[in-house]
Amino acid sequence: MKKKALRDNDADTTLGTRIYESIANEIIVGKLMPGHRLDEQSLATQFGVSRTPVREALRELGARRLIDLVPRRGGVVTQIGSEKLIDMLEAECEIEGLCARLAAHRMTAMEKGHLRELHEQAAGEEKSLTRYFEINKEFHDLICAGAHNSTLDGTARELRFRLSPFRRPEPSTDVVGVISRSTGEHSAIVAAILAGEAERAYEAMRVHNARVNLGAMKLLQSQPHPEESGPGNGRSRSQAS
Amino acid sequence: MKKKALRDNDADTTLGTRIYESIANEIIVGKLMPGHRLDEQSLATQFGVSRTPVREALRELGARRLIDLVPRRGGVVTQIGSEKLIDMLEAECEIEGLCARLAAHRMTAMEKGHLRELHEQAAGEEKSLTRYFEINKEFHDLICAGAHNSTLDGTARELRFRLSPFRRPEPSTDVVGVISRSTGEHSAIVAAILAGEAERAYEAMRVHNARVNLGAMKLLQSQPHPEESGPGNGRSRSQAS
DNA sequence: TGTGAGAATTTTGTATGCATAAATCAATGC
DNA sequence: GCATTGATTTATGCATACAAAATTCTCACA
């Protein structure tokens, strides 16, 4: 078991925080899969620290629902069951819709320019799924930030964060088709926002997210029973949004 | 300073968790005001424990944004500035609107019955502001639960939770008027939900929340500058919703 | 009076130790 | 062969110890 390295100490953070970030990242990226047991002692050994900062990291992971923390029984990477996942997808769909509506009225000229530029840039990147995912994420980020409501933005961001393990890019069928359909829907959203048409932006975003999430849900339900497993076990569960 | 008592150990919780709950409650209830410094050692003494569980509680409070946790400088009860407060009010307004829309379609007959019953009961309680606040909270809880989306429900619940310090009942002008106006708007919401008219429920809830929150915001902005203070300092900042 | 350097004190961050609950394993009885 | 109970081991919860950072205090000096 190799010793894991922590981000440099340059920033004024505490060990517990850096460990939290490290573990959170591994969960999000999918290295630590749902159901995985997190043992204080071995984590401490891996990071080369004592159990104390590890315990604090686990506390925070628990508070942020990234792990389930049962008293006297340690932590387990949160299982997101299909019902919960559907809830989250639906919530994300709706909240991003809200953000799009607000963004249509509130984005500054600069923000709108940024959005347009990003969207145009996306047109040139229709082959790499990975690259497209990055641009897509920024697309949604920009719109949610454009709502100028830090609470909604934060909520949407957290949802995307927690959902990201279920959206890992994967060379699937018809990459170009998936991407171009998404890009088309994005166009409608961008147009509505640039025009300042709030309700249209709202609807466009909801339709877009609904379609994408419906696909994800179908994929999910067509799988036997993830049970003890999580994303990364059952393969082929990703979608371009 | 008197030693604070913790909830009984009957449930299988850890000290850190109970301390977290205790402090969180004091923040929400307004005993611990924004800007208040939380010192590990004195908290440990107050609760009669060592610093370790206190630190874990602070970690969790920080993760849940109830306190600001600056490395090597301890915790401070989160200041909610007026911009942030406005954000939260707006987010609450919108998300509860979403919940109302979903609830109109998804509430079971029993849930609808419960909602109607509660609303009728509220009609008989038009004098006690405190009692009204309780019923009101349950009203919003019921609707958000009725959306059958635990993510949205949880988000709305958390927002109400964090906003509650700004809604402490206070014998203000025209109690009966404030209550009856709210009750009237509640009637519209209930009617729409019982009829299963989603869009009408959505609009009714948003209009209701927008009005209430607008009032709260006006009250807030008419105050000089809360600065170092928080709710509970600047008096008379509450509203019936 | 105000200011700044440096000492003293307080407070946080981390490590370590110990008690107890949980999990694991063994052996016994059926 | 399998379940059950008791012993052993392991892991967690909490307390304590200590080092380093931050804050406060002191006092000389302009």
XYZ file of C-alpha atoms (C1' of nucleotides) in Angstrom:
542
model
C 0.000 0.000 0.000
C 1.660 3.141 -1.207
C 1.729 6.226 0.914
C -0.574 8.874 -0.464
C 0.727 12.358 -0.973
C -1.179 15.388 0.214
C -1.412 18.729 -1.449
C 1.456 20.961 -0.465
C 1.321 22.819 2.746
C 1.811 26.183 1.062
C -1.772 27.228 1.631
C -2.709 27.709 5.241
C -4.776 24.637 5.676
C -4.848 22.003 8.304
C -3.950 18.378 7.816
C -7.539 17.362 8.418
C -8.705 19.630 5.633
C -6.168 18.372 3.151
C -7.029 14.790 3.974
C -10.688 15.631 3.566
C -10.012 17.079 0.138
C -7.946 14.128 -0.879
C -10.542 11.563 0.127
C -13.427 13.610 -1.243
C -11.643 13.790 -4.548
C -11.054 10.066 -4.629
C -14.723 9.490 -3.971
C -15.835 11.886 -6.670
C -13.375 10.596 -9.193
C -14.490 7.081 -8.412
C -11.292 5.681 -6.985
C -13.100 5.039 -3.737
C -16.295 3.302 -4.597
C -19.618 3.399 -2.758
C -19.678 0.858 0.002
C -15.942 1.057 0.525
C -15.029 0.974 4.172
C -12.835 3.783 5.458
C -10.633 2.658 8.262
C -9.090 5.348 10.421
C -5.897 3.544 11.190
C -5.051 2.528 7.665
C -5.908 5.963 6.309
C -3.648 7.447 8.953
C -0.886 5.128 7.865
C -1.463 5.852 4.193
C -1.258 9.586 4.708
C 1.515 9.243 7.209
C -0.280 11.066 10.004
C -2.003 10.166 13.215
C -5.628 9.205 13.517
C -6.681 12.620 14.791
C -6.676 14.573 11.515
C -8.130 11.555 9.761
C -11.023 11.523 12.183
C -11.685 15.178 11.493
C -11.634 14.551 7.769
C -14.114 11.722 8.187
C -16.358 13.970 10.250
C -16.441 16.494 7.479
C -16.990 13.873 4.819
C -19.907 12.660 6.876
C -21.366 16.122 7.304
C -21.207 16.573 3.554
C -22.862 13.228 2.955
C -19.936 11.802 1.061
C -19.656 8.998 3.560
C -22.049 7.414 6.024
C -20.709 7.653 9.516
C -22.179 5.160 11.932
C -21.116 5.672 15.543
C -18.599 3.081 16.662
C -18.597 1.496 13.282
C -16.600 3.825 11.138
C -17.258 5.337 7.770
C -18.480 3.904 4.507
C -18.531 5.685 1.173
C -22.154 6.658 0.659
C -24.257 4.371 -1.427
C -26.493 6.353 -3.689
C -29.412 4.083 -4.356
C -31.388 4.440 -7.536
C -34.276 6.289 -5.844
C -31.876 8.750 -4.305
C -30.053 9.135 -7.572
C -33.292 9.875 -9.363
C -34.126 12.457 -6.730
C -30.812 14.126 -7.230
C -31.072 14.141 -10.990
C -34.526 15.645 -10.803
C -33.438 18.261 -8.305
C -30.473 19.182 -10.437
C -32.696 19.478 -13.481
C -35.076 21.835 -11.729
C -32.514 23.940 -9.934
C -30.426 24.460 -13.022
C -33.630 25.483 -14.720
C -34.150 28.113 -12.060
C -30.611 29.300 -12.519
C -31.056 29.582 -16.258
C -34.159 31.669 -15.762
C -32.422 34.022 -13.389
C -29.314 34.105 -15.531
C -31.308 35.308 -18.529
C -32.134 38.443 -16.579
C -29.048 38.878 -14.513
C -25.986 37.921 -16.491
C -23.712 40.816 -17.230
C -22.588 41.536 -20.754
C -19.246 40.044 -19.927
C -20.773 36.899 -18.562
C -22.944 36.566 -21.619
C -19.908 37.025 -23.809
C -18.090 34.357 -21.891
C -21.008 31.979 -22.284
C -21.278 32.568 -25.999
C -17.570 32.123 -26.471
C -17.549 28.873 -24.552
C -20.461 27.558 -26.530
C -18.846 28.431 -29.839
C -15.682 26.786 -28.690
C -17.615 23.617 -27.931
C -18.618 23.344 -31.557
C -15.008 22.686 -32.475
C -14.619 19.859 -29.997
C -17.064 17.285 -31.155
C -14.794 14.316 -31.062
C -13.251 14.049 -27.615
C -15.807 12.978 -25.071
C -13.523 13.857 -22.209
C -12.881 17.309 -23.511
C -16.564 17.761 -24.169
C -17.375 16.848 -20.573
C -15.052 19.556 -19.364
C -16.607 22.184 -21.562
C -20.046 20.986 -20.624
C -19.318 21.268 -16.953
C -18.101 24.808 -17.400
C -21.191 25.578 -19.434
C -23.458 24.615 -16.578
C -21.183 26.322 -14.089
C -21.331 29.566 -16.019
C -25.090 29.604 -16.211
C -25.546 28.801 -12.551
C -23.051 31.471 -11.601
C -24.895 33.848 -13.900
C -27.972 33.530 -11.732
C -26.130 35.662 -9.192
C -27.568 33.725 -6.350
C -24.839 32.026 -4.400
C -27.242 29.730 -2.598
C -28.792 28.309 -5.738
C -25.430 28.231 -7.441
C -23.914 26.400 -4.500
C -26.734 23.908 -4.398
C -26.468 23.194 -8.105
C -22.722 22.940 -7.862
C -22.906 20.480 -5.009
C -25.375 18.367 -6.931
C -23.163 18.283 -9.995
C -20.269 17.428 -7.713
C -22.023 14.513 -6.113
C -23.465 13.328 -9.384
C -20.184 13.446 -11.226
C -19.264 9.840 -10.413
C -22.303 8.834 -12.427
C -21.216 10.863 -15.397
C -17.780 9.657 -16.067
C -17.146 9.814 -19.766
C -16.985 6.512 -21.465
C -16.433 5.645 -25.086
C -19.964 4.593 -25.818
C -22.124 4.262 -28.829
C -22.340 7.155 -31.194
C -20.196 9.719 -29.418
C -20.695 12.324 -32.076
C -24.452 11.897 -32.008
C -24.705 12.276 -28.249
C -22.500 15.325 -28.265
C -24.167 17.045 -31.162
C -27.618 16.572 -29.698
C -26.463 18.105 -26.433
C -24.761 20.921 -28.259
C -27.937 21.645 -30.122
C -29.905 21.916 -26.902
C -27.197 24.073 -25.463
C -27.659 26.391 -28.393
C -31.283 26.878 -27.505
C -30.363 27.656 -23.914
C -27.658 30.089 -24.901
C -29.911 31.843 -27.366
C -32.642 32.290 -24.784
C -30.247 33.609 -22.184
C -28.510 35.989 -24.562
C -31.908 37.273 -25.615
C -32.876 37.722 -22.003
C -35.884 35.481 -22.369
C -36.125 33.990 -18.910
C -39.005 31.584 -19.324
C -37.617 30.208 -22.532
C -34.223 29.686 -20.919
C -35.941 27.956 -18.020
C -37.809 25.593 -20.262
C -34.839 24.931 -22.512
C -32.650 24.026 -19.580
C -35.253 21.779 -18.020
C -35.937 20.012 -21.278
C -32.248 19.518 -21.834
C -31.572 18.201 -18.362
C -34.697 16.096 -18.372
C -33.659 14.370 -21.552
C -30.125 13.763 -20.394
C -31.205 12.537 -17.008
C -33.899 10.350 -18.423
C -31.212 8.629 -20.412
C -29.097 8.193 -17.318
C -32.038 6.795 -15.416
C -32.905 4.327 -18.126
C -29.350 3.142 -18.202
C -29.465 2.780 -14.461
C -32.678 0.835 -14.304
C -31.710 -1.470 -17.113
C -28.960 -2.724 -14.868
C -29.703 -5.648 -12.581
C -29.231 -4.408 -9.049
C -26.210 -2.320 -8.150
C -26.800 -3.280 -4.521
C -23.481 -3.361 -2.797
C -21.838 -1.787 -5.776
C -21.719 1.745 -7.031
C -20.854 3.642 -10.118
C -17.785 2.169 -11.652
C -18.919 -1.334 -10.980
C -21.819 -1.551 -13.299
C -20.153 -0.270 -16.389
C -21.561 1.999 -19.020
C -23.645 4.377 -17.058
C -22.488 7.711 -18.316
C -24.103 10.369 -20.370
C -23.134 13.564 -22.015
C -25.174 16.449 -20.680
C -20.576 29.931 33.454
C -22.891 27.058 34.097
C -22.144 23.644 32.773
C -24.347 22.829 29.848
C -26.238 19.573 29.776
C -26.226 17.332 26.757
C -29.023 15.205 25.493
C -29.135 11.860 27.174
C -26.917 9.110 25.974
C -29.832 6.762 25.354
C -29.528 7.065 21.603
C -26.356 5.650 20.162
C -24.631 8.863 19.379
C -21.175 10.122 20.018
C -20.259 13.007 22.278
C -19.141 15.031 19.299
C -22.509 14.608 17.663
C -24.439 15.627 20.747
C -22.253 18.656 21.189
C -22.780 19.521 17.545
C -26.516 19.322 17.992
C -26.413 21.407 21.115
C -24.359 24.187 19.571
C -26.274 24.080 16.298
C -29.471 24.488 18.228
C -28.133 27.441 20.162
C -27.136 29.087 16.913
C -30.487 28.486 15.287
C -32.422 29.582 18.321
C -30.313 32.691 18.500
C -28.584 32.128 21.802
C -25.263 32.142 20.027
C -25.216 35.161 17.821
C -23.424 35.628 14.521
C -19.898 36.760 15.084
C -19.659 34.969 18.406
C -16.321 33.311 18.870
C -16.340 29.638 19.732
C -13.426 28.695 21.889
C -12.578 25.023 22.117
C -11.331 25.008 25.646
C -14.228 26.885 27.172
C -16.735 24.817 25.235
C -15.006 21.704 26.488
C -15.245 23.009 30.016
C -18.869 24.008 29.612
C -19.838 20.590 28.352
C -17.545 18.855 30.769
C -15.596 16.972 28.141
C -12.196 17.173 26.542
C -11.392 19.257 23.527
C -11.461 16.304 21.170
C -15.226 15.877 20.797
C -15.620 19.642 20.764
C -13.262 19.875 17.826
C -15.261 17.275 15.970
C -18.446 19.202 16.636
C -16.835 22.383 15.336
C -15.688 20.565 12.225
C -19.212 19.504 11.524
C -20.629 22.939 12.259
C -18.123 24.309 9.793
C -19.003 21.776 7.114
C -22.627 22.734 7.502
C -21.825 26.419 7.266
C -23.139 27.223 10.692
C -19.759 28.553 11.722
C -16.765 29.875 9.849
C -13.705 27.834 10.623
C -10.434 29.599 9.967
C -7.358 27.426 10.395
C -5.439 28.228 13.549
C -7.943 30.837 14.510
C -10.937 28.904 15.668
C -14.587 29.152 14.853
C -16.979 32.060 14.593
C -20.733 31.815 14.245
C -21.417 32.563 10.592
C -22.364 36.072 9.742
C -25.113 36.109 7.207
C -24.728 39.396 5.404
C -27.708 41.026 3.808
C -26.711 39.934 0.290
C -26.354 36.366 1.422
C -29.612 36.566 3.304
C -31.382 37.838 0.224
C -29.898 34.996 -1.769
C -31.156 32.488 0.726
C -34.617 33.980 0.849
C -34.837 33.961 -2.901
C -33.586 30.394 -3.122
C -36.078 29.276 -0.514
C -38.874 30.998 -2.370
C -38.028 29.257 -5.611
C -37.313 25.837 -4.215
C -40.472 25.733 -2.156
C -42.260 26.731 -5.319
C -40.771 23.718 -7.045
C -41.833 21.520 -4.162
C -45.368 22.841 -4.311
C -45.554 22.076 -7.994
C -44.342 18.543 -7.523
C -46.518 18.079 -4.459
C -49.635 18.924 -6.455
C -48.985 15.875 -8.575
C -47.399 13.543 -6.100
C -49.018 13.923 -2.714
C -50.923 10.864 -1.624
C -54.508 11.147 -0.500
C -53.352 10.829 3.067
C -50.810 13.576 2.691
C -53.395 15.825 1.124
C -55.746 15.076 3.976
C -53.055 15.948 6.444
C -52.358 19.216 4.679
C -56.008 20.200 4.595
C -56.452 19.330 8.219
C -53.452 21.371 9.252
C -54.620 24.319 7.258
C -58.088 24.192 8.760
C -56.585 23.956 12.175
C -54.548 27.084 11.487
C -57.762 29.043 11.025
C -58.527 28.580 14.691
C -55.181 29.900 15.850
C -55.157 33.454 14.665
C -54.038 35.046 17.873
C -50.816 33.412 19.026
C -47.933 34.379 16.790
C -45.736 31.687 18.289
C -48.336 28.997 17.741
C -48.885 30.275 14.247
C -45.193 30.030 13.462
C -45.236 26.407 14.487
C -48.182 25.577 12.302
C -46.676 27.547 9.473
C -43.424 25.665 9.665
C -45.271 22.374 9.541
C -47.285 23.646 6.598
C -44.164 24.274 4.570
C -42.633 21.030 5.774
C -45.640 19.060 4.637
C -45.642 20.547 1.185
C -41.935 20.031 0.675
C -42.210 16.464 1.904
C -45.139 16.013 -0.443
C -42.870 16.652 -3.397
C -41.429 13.192 -2.751
C -37.984 14.336 -3.669
C -35.683 14.000 -0.703
C -33.017 16.192 -2.248
C -35.298 19.154 -2.829
C -37.007 18.567 0.480
C -33.688 18.454 2.260
C -32.483 21.614 0.575
C -35.647 23.479 1.456
C -35.503 22.173 4.987
C -31.938 23.273 5.430
C -32.775 26.713 4.133
C -35.681 27.088 6.529
C -33.407 25.855 9.269
C -30.717 28.399 8.569
C -33.207 31.163 8.015
C -35.113 30.493 11.186
C -33.044 32.902 13.289
C -34.361 35.651 11.065
C -37.915 34.628 11.623
C -38.240 34.570 15.330
C -41.751 35.597 16.229
C -42.066 38.961 17.785
C -45.109 40.826 18.969
C -45.222 43.312 16.144
C -47.786 45.533 14.604
C -51.051 44.025 13.576
C -50.469 40.408 14.417
C -53.897 39.368 13.274
C -53.507 41.133 9.948
C -50.167 39.519 9.175
C -51.458 36.103 10.087
C -54.692 36.354 8.210
C -52.980 37.530 5.053
C -50.630 34.587 5.221
C -53.462 32.218 5.928
C -55.292 33.518 2.911
C -52.338 32.849 0.683
C -51.953 29.440 2.236
C -55.544 28.743 1.251
C -54.708 29.397 -2.381
C -51.735 27.052 -2.178
C -53.725 24.315 -0.479
C -56.549 24.617 -2.960
C -54.196 24.318 -5.909
C -52.418 21.313 -4.457
C -55.614 19.523 -3.496
C -56.892 20.120 -7.005
C -53.669 18.767 -8.425
C -53.003 21.953 -10.345
C -49.249 22.035 -10.361
C -48.546 25.315 -12.085
C -51.064 27.145 -9.953
C -49.547 25.691 -6.793
C -46.121 26.716 -8.035
C -47.187 30.276 -8.652
C -49.166 30.542 -5.443
C -46.230 29.384 -3.373
C -43.801 31.692 -5.108
C -46.088 34.664 -4.773
C -46.611 33.893 -1.117
C -42.942 33.464 -0.359
C -41.965 36.439 -2.448
C -44.311 38.691 -0.533
C -43.202 37.433 2.848
C -39.539 37.614 1.955
C -39.895 41.020 0.406
C -41.214 42.195 3.723
C -38.301 40.619 5.537
C -35.832 42.192 3.147
C -37.349 45.631 3.519
C -37.157 45.333 7.254
C -33.567 44.285 6.940
C -32.491 47.077 4.651
C -34.240 49.707 6.691
C -31.824 48.863 9.453
C -28.535 50.734 9.614
C -25.793 48.162 9.270
C -25.918 44.926 11.176
C -22.168 44.620 10.675
C -20.792 42.759 13.638
C -24.259 41.920 14.779
C -26.729 39.378 13.617
C -30.332 38.551 14.064
C -31.305 39.219 17.588
C -29.282 42.368 17.773
C -31.166 44.504 15.361
C -34.598 43.976 16.781
C -37.863 43.628 14.947
C -36.877 41.684 11.941
C -39.394 38.911 11.926
C -42.183 38.012 9.641
C -44.942 35.509 9.492
C -44.687 33.370 6.411
C 0.288 59.520 24.414
C 1.287 56.446 21.080
C 4.142 52.839 19.001
C 6.827 48.849 18.370
C 9.779 44.891 19.806
C 9.783 41.073 22.398
C 8.226 38.137 26.201
C 4.383 35.698 28.245
C 0.070 33.581 27.592
C -3.519 31.548 25.227
C -5.240 28.547 21.733
C -5.036 25.611 18.042
C -3.183 21.326 15.557
C -1.419 16.890 15.988
C 0.215 12.714 18.339
C -0.375 9.253 21.696
C -2.618 6.394 25.236
C -6.316 3.998 27.152
C -11.065 2.175 27.811
C -14.828 0.154 25.618
C -17.737 -1.355 21.890
C -17.655 -4.173 17.752
C -15.909 -7.742 14.949
C -13.505 -11.996 14.460
C -12.323 -16.399 15.669
C -12.426 -20.832 18.384
C -14.279 -24.303 20.582
C -18.157 -26.621 22.339
C -22.599 -28.751 21.974
C -26.295 -30.296 19.143
C -22.140 -30.023 9.435
C -23.874 -26.063 11.730
C -25.260 -22.915 15.187
C -24.005 -20.749 19.647
C -21.247 -18.893 23.091
C -17.053 -17.224 25.010
C -12.306 -15.483 24.229
C -9.314 -12.670 21.390
C -8.405 -9.106 18.422
C -9.412 -4.923 16.220
C -11.286 -0.268 15.742
C -13.455 3.548 17.568
C -14.332 7.322 21.109
C -12.388 10.179 24.228
C -8.709 12.204 27.167
C -4.273 13.950 27.632
C 0.296 15.743 26.166
C 3.080 18.649 23.585
C 4.645 21.771 19.798
C 3.760 25.682 17.101
C 1.057 29.556 15.807
C -1.567 33.486 17.287
C -2.825 36.722 20.631
C -2.056 39.557 24.501
C 0.776 41.920 27.545
C 4.841 44.573 28.980
C 7.797 48.031 28.736
C 11.115 50.828 26.655
C 11.381 54.747 23.660
C 10.148 58.515 20.584
